CSV table of C-alpha atoms and ligand atoms in Angstrom, one decimal:
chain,number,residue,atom,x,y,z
R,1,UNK,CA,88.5,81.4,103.9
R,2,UNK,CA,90.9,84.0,104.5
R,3,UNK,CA,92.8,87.2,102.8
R,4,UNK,CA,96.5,87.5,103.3
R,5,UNK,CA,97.7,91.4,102.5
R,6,UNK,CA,101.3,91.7,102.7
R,7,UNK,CA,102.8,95.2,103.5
R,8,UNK,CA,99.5,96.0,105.5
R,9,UNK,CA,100.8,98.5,107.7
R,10,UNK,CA,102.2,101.1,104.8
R,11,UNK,CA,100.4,103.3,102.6
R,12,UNK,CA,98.6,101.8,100.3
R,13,UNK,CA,98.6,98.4,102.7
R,14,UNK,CA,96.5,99.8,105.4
R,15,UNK,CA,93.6,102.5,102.7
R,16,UNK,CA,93.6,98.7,101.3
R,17,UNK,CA,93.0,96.7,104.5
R,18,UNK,CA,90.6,99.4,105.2
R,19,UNK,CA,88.5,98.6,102.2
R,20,UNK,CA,88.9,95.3,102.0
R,21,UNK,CA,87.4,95.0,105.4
R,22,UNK,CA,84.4,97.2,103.7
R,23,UNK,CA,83.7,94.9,100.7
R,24,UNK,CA,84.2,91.4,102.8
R,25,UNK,CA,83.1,91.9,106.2
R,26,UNK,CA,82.7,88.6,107.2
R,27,UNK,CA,85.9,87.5,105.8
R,28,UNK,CA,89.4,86.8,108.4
R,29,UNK,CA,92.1,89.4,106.6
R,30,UNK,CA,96.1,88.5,107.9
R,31,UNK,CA,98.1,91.4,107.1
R,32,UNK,CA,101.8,89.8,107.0
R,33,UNK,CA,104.3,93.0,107.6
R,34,UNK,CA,108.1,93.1,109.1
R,35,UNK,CA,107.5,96.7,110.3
R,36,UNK,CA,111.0,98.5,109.1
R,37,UNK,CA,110.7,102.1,109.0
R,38,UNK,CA,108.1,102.5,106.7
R,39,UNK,CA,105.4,99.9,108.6
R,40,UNK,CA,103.4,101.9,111.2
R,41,UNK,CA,100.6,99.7,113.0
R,42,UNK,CA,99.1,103.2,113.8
R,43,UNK,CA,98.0,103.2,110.8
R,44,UNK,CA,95.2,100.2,111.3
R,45,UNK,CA,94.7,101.4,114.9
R,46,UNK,CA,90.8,101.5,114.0
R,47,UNK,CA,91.1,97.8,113.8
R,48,UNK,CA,92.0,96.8,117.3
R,49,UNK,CA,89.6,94.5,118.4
R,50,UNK,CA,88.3,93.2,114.9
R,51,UNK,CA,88.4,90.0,115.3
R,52,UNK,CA,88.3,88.8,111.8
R,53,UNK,CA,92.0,91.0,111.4
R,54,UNK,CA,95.3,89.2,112.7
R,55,UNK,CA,98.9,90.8,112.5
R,56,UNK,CA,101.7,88.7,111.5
R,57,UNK,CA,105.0,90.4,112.1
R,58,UNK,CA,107.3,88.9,109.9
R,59,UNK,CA,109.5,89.1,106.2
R,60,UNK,CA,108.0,87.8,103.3
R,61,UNK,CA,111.6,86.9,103.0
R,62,UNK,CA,110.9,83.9,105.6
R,63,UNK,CA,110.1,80.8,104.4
R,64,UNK,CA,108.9,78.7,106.6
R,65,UNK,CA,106.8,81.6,108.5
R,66,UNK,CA,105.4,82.6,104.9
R,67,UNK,CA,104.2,78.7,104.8
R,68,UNK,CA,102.8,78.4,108.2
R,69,UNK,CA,100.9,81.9,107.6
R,70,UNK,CA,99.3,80.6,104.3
R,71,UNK,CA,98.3,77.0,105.8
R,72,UNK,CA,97.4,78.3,109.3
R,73,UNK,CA,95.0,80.7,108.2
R,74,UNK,CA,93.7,78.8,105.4
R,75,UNK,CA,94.4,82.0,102.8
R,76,UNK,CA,92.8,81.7,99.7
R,77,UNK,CA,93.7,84.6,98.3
R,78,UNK,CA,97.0,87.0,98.3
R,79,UNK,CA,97.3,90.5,98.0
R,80,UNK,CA,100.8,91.3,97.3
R,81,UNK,CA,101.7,94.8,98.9
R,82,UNK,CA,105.0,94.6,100.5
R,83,UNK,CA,108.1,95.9,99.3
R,84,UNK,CA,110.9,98.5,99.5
R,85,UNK,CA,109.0,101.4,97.9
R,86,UNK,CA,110.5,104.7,97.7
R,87,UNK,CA,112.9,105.8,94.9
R,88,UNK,CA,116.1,107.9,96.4
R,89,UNK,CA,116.2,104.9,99.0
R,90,UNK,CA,117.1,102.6,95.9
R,91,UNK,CA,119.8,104.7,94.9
R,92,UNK,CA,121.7,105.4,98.2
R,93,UNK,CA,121.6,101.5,98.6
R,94,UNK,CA,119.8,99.0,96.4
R,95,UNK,CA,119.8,95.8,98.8
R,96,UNK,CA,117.0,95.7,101.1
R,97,UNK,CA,115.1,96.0,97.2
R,98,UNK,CA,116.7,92.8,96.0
R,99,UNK,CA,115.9,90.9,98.9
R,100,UNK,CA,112.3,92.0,99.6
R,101,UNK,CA,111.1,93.2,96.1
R,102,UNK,CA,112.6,90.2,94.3
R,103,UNK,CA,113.4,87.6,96.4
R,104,UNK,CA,110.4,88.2,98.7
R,105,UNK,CA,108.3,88.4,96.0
R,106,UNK,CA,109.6,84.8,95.1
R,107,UNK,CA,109.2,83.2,98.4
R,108,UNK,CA,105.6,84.4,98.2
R,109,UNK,CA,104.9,82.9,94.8
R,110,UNK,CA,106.3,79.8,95.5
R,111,UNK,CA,104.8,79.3,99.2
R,112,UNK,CA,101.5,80.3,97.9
R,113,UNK,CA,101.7,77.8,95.0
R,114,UNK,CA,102.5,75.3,97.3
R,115,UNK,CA,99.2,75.9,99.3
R,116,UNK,CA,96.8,76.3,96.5
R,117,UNK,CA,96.6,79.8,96.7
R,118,UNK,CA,93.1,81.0,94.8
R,119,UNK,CA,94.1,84.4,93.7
R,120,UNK,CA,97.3,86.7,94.0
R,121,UNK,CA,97.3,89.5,93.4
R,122,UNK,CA,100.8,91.3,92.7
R,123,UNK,CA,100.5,94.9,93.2
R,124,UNK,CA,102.8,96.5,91.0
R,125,UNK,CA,104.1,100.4,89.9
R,126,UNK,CA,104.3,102.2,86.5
R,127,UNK,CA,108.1,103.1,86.8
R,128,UNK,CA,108.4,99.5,85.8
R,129,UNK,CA,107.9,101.0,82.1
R,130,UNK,CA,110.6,103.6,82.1
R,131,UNK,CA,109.9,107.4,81.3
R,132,UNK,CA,108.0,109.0,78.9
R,133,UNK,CA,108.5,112.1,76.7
R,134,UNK,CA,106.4,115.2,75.8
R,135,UNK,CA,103.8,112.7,74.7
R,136,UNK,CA,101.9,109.0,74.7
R,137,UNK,CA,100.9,107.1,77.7
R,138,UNK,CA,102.3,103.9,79.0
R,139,UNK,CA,99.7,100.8,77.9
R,140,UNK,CA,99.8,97.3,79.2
R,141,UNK,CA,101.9,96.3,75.9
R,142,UNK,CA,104.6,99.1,76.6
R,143,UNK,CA,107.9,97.2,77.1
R,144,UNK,CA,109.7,97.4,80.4
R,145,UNK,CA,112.6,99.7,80.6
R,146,UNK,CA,113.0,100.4,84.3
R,147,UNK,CA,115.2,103.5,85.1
R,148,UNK,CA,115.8,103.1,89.1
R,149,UNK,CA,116.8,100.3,91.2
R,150,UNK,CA,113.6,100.2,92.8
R,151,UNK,CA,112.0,99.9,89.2
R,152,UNK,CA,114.0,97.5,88.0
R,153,UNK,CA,113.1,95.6,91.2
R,154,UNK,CA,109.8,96.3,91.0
R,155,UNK,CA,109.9,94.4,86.9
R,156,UNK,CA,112.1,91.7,88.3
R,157,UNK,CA,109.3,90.7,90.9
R,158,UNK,CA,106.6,91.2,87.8
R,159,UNK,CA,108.7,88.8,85.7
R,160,UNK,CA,108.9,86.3,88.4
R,161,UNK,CA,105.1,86.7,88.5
R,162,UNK,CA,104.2,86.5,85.1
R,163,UNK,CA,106.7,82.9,84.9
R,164,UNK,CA,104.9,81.5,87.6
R,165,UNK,CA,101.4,82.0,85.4
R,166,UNK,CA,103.0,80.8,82.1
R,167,UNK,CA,105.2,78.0,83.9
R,168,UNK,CA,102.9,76.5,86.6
R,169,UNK,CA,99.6,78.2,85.4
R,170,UNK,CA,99.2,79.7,89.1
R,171,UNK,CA,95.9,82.2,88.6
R,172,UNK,CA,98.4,85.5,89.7
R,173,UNK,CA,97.5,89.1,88.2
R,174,UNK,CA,100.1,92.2,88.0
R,175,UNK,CA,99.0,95.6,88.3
R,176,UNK,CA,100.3,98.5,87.5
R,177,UNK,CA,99.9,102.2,88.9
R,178,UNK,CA,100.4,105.8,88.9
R,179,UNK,CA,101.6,107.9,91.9
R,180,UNK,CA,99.3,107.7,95.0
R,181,UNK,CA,98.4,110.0,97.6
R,182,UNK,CA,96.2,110.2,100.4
R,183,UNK,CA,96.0,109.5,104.5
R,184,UNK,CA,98.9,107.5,105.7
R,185,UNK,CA,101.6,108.2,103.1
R,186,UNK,CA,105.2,107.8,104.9
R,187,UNK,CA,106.7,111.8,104.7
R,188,UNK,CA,109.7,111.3,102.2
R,189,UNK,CA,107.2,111.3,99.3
R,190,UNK,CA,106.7,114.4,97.7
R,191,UNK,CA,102.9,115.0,98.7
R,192,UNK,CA,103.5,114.2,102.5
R,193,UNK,CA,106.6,115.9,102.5
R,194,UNK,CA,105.6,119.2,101.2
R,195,UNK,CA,102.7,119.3,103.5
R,196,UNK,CA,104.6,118.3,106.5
R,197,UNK,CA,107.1,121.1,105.5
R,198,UNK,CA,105.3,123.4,105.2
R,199,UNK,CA,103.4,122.9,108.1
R,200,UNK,CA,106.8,123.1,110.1
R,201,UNK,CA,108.1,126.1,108.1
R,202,UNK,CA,110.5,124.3,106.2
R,203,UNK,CA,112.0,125.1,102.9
R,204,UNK,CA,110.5,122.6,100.0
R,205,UNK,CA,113.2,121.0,98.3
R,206,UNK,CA,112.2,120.2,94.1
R,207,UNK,CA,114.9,118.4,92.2
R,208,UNK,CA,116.2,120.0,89.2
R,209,UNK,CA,113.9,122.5,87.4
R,210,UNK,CA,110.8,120.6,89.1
R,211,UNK,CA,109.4,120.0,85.5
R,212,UNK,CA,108.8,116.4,85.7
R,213,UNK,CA,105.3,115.0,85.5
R,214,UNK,CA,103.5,112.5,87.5
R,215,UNK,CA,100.1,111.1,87.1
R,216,UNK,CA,98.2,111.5,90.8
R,217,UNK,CA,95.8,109.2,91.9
R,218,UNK,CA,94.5,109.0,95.6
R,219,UNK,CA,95.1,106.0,97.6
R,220,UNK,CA,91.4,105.1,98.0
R,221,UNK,CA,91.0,104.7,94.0
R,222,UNK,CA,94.4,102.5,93.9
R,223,UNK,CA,92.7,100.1,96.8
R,224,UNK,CA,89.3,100.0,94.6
R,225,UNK,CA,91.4,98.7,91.4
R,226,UNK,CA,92.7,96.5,93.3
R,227,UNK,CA,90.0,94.8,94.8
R,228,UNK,CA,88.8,95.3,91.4
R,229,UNK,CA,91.2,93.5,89.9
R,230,UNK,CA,90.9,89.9,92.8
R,231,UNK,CA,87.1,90.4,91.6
R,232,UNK,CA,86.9,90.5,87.7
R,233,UNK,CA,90.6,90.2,86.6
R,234,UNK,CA,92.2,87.0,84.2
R,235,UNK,CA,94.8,85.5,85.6
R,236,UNK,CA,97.8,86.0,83.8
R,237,UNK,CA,97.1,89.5,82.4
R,238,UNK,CA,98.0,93.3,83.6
R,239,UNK,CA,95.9,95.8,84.5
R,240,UNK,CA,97.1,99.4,84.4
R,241,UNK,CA,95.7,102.0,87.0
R,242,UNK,CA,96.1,106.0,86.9
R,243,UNK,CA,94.3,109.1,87.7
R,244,UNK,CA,94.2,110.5,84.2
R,245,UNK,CA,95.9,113.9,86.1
R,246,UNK,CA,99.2,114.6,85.0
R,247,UNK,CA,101.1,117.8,87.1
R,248,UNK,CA,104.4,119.1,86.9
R,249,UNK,CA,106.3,118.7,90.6
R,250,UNK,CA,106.5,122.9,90.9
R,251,UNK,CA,103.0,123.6,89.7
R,252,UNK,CA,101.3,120.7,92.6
R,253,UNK,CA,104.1,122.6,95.2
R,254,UNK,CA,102.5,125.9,93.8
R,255,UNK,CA,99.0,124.2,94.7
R,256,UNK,CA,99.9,123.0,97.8
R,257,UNK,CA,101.7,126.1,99.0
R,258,UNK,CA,98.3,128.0,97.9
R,259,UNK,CA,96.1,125.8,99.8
R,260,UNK,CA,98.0,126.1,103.2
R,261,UNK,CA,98.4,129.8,102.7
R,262,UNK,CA,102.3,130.0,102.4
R,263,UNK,CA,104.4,132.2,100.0
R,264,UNK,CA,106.4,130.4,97.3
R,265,UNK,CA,109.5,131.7,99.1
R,266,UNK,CA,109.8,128.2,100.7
R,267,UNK,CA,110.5,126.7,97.4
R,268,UNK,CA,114.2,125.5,97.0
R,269,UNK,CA,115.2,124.1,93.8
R,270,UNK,CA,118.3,121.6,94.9
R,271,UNK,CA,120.3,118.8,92.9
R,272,UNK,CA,118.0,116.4,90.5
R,273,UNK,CA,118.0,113.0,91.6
R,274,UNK,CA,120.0,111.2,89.5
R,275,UNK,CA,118.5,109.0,86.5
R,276,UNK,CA,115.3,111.2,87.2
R,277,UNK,CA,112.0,109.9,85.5
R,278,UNK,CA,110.8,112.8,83.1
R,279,UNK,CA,107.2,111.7,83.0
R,280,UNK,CA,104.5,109.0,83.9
R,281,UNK,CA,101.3,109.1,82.2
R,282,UNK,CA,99.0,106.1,82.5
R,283,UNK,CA,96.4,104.5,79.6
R,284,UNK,CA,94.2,103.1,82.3
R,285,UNK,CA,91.4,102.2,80.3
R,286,UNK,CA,91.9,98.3,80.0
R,287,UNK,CA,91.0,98.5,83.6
R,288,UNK,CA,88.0,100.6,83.1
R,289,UNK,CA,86.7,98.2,80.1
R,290,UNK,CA,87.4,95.0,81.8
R,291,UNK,CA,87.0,95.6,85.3
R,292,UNK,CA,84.8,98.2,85.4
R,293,UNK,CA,86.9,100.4,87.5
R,294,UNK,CA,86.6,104.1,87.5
R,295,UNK,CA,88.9,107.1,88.6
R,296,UNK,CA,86.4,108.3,91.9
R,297,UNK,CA,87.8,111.1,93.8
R,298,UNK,CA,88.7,114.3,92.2
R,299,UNK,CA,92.2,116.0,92.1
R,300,UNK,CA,91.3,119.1,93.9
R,301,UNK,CA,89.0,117.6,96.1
R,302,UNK,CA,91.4,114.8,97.2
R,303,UNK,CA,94.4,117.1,97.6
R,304,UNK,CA,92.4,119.7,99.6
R,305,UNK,CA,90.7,116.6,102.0
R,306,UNK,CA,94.7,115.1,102.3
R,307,UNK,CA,96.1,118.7,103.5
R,308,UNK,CA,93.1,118.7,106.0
R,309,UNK,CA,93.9,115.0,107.1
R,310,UNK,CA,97.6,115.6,107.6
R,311,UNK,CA,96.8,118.6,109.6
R,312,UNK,CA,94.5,117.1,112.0
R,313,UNK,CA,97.0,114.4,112.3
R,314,UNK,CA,99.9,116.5,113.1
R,315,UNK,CA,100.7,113.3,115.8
R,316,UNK,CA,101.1,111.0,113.2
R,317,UNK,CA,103.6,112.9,111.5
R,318,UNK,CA,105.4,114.4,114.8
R,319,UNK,CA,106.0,110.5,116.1
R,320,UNK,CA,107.6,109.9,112.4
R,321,UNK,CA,109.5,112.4,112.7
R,322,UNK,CA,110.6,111.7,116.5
R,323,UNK,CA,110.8,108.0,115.6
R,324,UNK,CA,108.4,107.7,118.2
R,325,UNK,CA,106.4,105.5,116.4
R,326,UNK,CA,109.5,102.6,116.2
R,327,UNK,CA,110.2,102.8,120.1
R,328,UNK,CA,106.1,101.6,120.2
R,329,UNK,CA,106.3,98.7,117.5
R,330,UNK,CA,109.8,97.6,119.2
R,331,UNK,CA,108.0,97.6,122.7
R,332,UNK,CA,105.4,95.6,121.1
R,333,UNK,CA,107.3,93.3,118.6
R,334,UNK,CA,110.8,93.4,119.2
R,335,UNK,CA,113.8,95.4,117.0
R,336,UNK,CA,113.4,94.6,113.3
R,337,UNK,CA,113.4,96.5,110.0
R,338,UNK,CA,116.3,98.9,108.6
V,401,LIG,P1,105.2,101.7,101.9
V,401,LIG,O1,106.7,101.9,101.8
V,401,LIG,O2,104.4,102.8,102.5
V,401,LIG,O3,104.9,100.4,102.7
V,401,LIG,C1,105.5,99.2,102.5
V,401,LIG,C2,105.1,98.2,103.6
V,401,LIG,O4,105.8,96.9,103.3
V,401,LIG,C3,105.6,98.6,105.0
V,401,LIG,O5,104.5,98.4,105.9
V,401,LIG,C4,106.8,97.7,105.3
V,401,LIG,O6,106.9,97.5,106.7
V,401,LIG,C5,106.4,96.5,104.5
V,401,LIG,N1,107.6,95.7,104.2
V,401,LIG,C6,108.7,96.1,103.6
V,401,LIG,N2,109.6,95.0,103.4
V,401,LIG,C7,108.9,93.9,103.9
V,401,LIG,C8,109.3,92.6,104.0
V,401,LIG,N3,110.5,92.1,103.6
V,401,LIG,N4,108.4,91.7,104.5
V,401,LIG,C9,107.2,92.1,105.0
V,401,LIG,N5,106.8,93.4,104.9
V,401,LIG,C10,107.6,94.3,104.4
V,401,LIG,O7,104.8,101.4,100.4
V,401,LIG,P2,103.4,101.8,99.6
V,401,LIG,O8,103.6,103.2,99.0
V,401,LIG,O9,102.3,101.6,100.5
V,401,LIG,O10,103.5,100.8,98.4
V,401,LIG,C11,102.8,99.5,98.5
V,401,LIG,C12,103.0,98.8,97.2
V,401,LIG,O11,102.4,99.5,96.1
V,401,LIG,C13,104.5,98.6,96.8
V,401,LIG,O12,104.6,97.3,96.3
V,401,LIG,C14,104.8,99.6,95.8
V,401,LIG,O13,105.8,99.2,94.9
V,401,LIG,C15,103.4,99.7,95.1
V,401,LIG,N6,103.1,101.0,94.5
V,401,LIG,C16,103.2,102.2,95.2
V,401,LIG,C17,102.9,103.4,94.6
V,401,LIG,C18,103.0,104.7,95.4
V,401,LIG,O14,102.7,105.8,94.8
V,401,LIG,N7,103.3,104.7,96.7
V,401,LIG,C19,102.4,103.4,93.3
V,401,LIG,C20,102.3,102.2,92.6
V,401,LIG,C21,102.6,101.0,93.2
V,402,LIG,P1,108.2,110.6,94.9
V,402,LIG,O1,107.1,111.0,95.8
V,402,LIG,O2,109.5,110.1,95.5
V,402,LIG,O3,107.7,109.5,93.9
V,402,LIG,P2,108.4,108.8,92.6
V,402,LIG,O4,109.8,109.1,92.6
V,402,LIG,O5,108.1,107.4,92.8
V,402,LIG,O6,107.6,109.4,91.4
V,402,LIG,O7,108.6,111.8,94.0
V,402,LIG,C1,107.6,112.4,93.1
V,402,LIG,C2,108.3,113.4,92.3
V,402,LIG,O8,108.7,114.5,93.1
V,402,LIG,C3,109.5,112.9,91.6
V,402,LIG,O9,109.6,113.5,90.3
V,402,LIG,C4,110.6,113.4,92.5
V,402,LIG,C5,110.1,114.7,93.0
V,402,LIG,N1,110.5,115.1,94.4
V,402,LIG,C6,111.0,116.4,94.6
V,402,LIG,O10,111.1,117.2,93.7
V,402,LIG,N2,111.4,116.7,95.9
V,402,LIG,C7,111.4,115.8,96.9
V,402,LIG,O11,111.7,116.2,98.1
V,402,LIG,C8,110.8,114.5,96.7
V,402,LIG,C9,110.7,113.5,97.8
V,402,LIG,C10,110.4,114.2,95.4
């Protein structure tokens, strides 16, 4: 009995890998990841030496590697974590989110059909649903309308999951969440990249008049619906996570800027992204009904414990930054990724 976790050595990937090996210590977990610049196997260094954890670096892309993973580790369950991820990406250049998001996610389904795969567990996003206005929440029934590239990748791979449950009856699960932060979160998403600003003295760039809302949730409460979800979930169904804490973007910079002592001078309001979500607010409480999953870690709390993290971990960031962190993985595993 094994776990495969693909994208393991991201954000979410490795706070999952982390719990995971919490809740099932006795059970072998592959983490399957092709490393491009988003994969850092720093981020599970406290797992060197487990020896019920394996690293498989390769593309979910890859067929015949995706096969020999599933059967050689006997994996009875998936957790589906890798893809292309981060929004303005999608927009310079949408290709690396067909292939992975959509066709990876593909390859995956059918290679773990094909092996008898238990459990998968496709770990989804909420832009999938669009943007909302003023008002309402996004539910499990509200229809997709995805507004970026990597949305609308995001919903392709969810289609091709939900067909492989209603075509071949294959016991796979979608869900659905918020905006995370926490430890370990690459530094081109807002959180990260507001701290590490700061921190450096940099000007904070908001898009357009910084009014758009997002629902936070930290990283450790995603990982804990998820597991949630390969525990108590029905196949075929959706489950919708969210921290119930909407912010505007300039009122969380505000916050952030307060907690690290810095005036609001280092605000810069620049050019909106293009297509720009207004607002994500999650209905998460099919989740909490069914799955008796609960929001844990409080806003303030969590934001004030991730500034203190990305402080002490001013390494983590500087080798990002330096690309320091690539030059080690290529050593290791050899040049791949974008
Ligand atoms: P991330 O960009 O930090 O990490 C993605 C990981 O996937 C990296 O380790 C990368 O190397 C790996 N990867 C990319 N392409 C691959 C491929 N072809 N084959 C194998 N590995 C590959 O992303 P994240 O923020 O940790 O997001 C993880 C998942 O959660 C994604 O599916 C994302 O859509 C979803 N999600 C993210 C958020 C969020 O706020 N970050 C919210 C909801 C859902
Ligand atoms: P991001 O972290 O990219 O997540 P997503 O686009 O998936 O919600 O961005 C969060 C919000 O912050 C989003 O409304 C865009 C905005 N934003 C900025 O204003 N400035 C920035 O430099 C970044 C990266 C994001």
């Amino acid at each position: 009995m094994a776990f495969l976790v693909t994208g393991g050595c991201g954000f979410i990937g490795s706070n999952f890998i982390r719990l995971l090996r919490e809740r099932e210590p006795s059970t072998r977990i592959v983490n399957l990841d092709a490393l491009t610049y988003a994969g850092n196997p720093a981020n599970l260094a406290d797992l060197e030496g487990d020896v019920l954890y394996h690293f498989v670096h390769g593309d979910i892309t890859d067929r015949s590697l995706v096969a020999r993973t599933l059967t050689d580790h006997s994996i009875e369950a998936v957790f589906h974590l890798a893809a292309e991820s981060h929004v303005d990406r999608s927009i310079l250049d949408s290709t690396p989110f067909i292939a992975t998001n959509v066709t990876g996610t593909q390859v995956l389904l059918d290679a773990s059909r094909a092996h008898g795969v238990k459990r998968f567990v496709h770990v989804s996003t909420d832009e999938v649903y669009g943007s909302l206005g003023a008002e309402g929440f996004f539910t499990e029934q509200t229809p997709l309308a995805p507004n970026s590239p990597y949305a609308a990748s995001k919903a392709g791979s969810d289609l091709l999951v939900r067909a492989s449950h209603h075509t071949h009856g294959f016991p796979a699960i979608i869900t659905r969440c918020s905006n995370n932060y926490g430890p370990y979160q690459f530094p081109e998403k807002l959180i990260p990249l507001v701290i590490s600003n700061i921190e450096a003295g940099l000007a904070i760039p908001v898009y357009g008049d910084g009014l758009q809302v997002r629902d936070w949730i930290h990283v450790q409460d995603h990982a804990a619906g998820i597991y949630a979800t390969y525990k108590h979930g029905v196949p075929g169904e959706v489950y919708n996570f969210g921290g119930r804490c909407e912010r505007a973007n300039i009122d969380l910079v505000k916050t952030l800027l307060q907690l690290m002592g810095r005036p609001e001078s280092l605000i810069r309001y620049v050019a909106d992204r293009p297509g720009h979500d207004r607002r994500y607010a999650i209905d998460c409480s099919k989740a909490e009904q069914e799955l008796g999953w609960q929001v844990r870690v409080d806003f303030s709390e969590g934001l004030a414990d991730t500034v203190r993290w990305y402080r002490a971990n001013t390494g983590w960031i500087e080798k990002i930054r330096s690309g320091e962190y690539r030059r080690y993985y290529q050593s290791q595993y050899g040049h791949r990724g974008v």
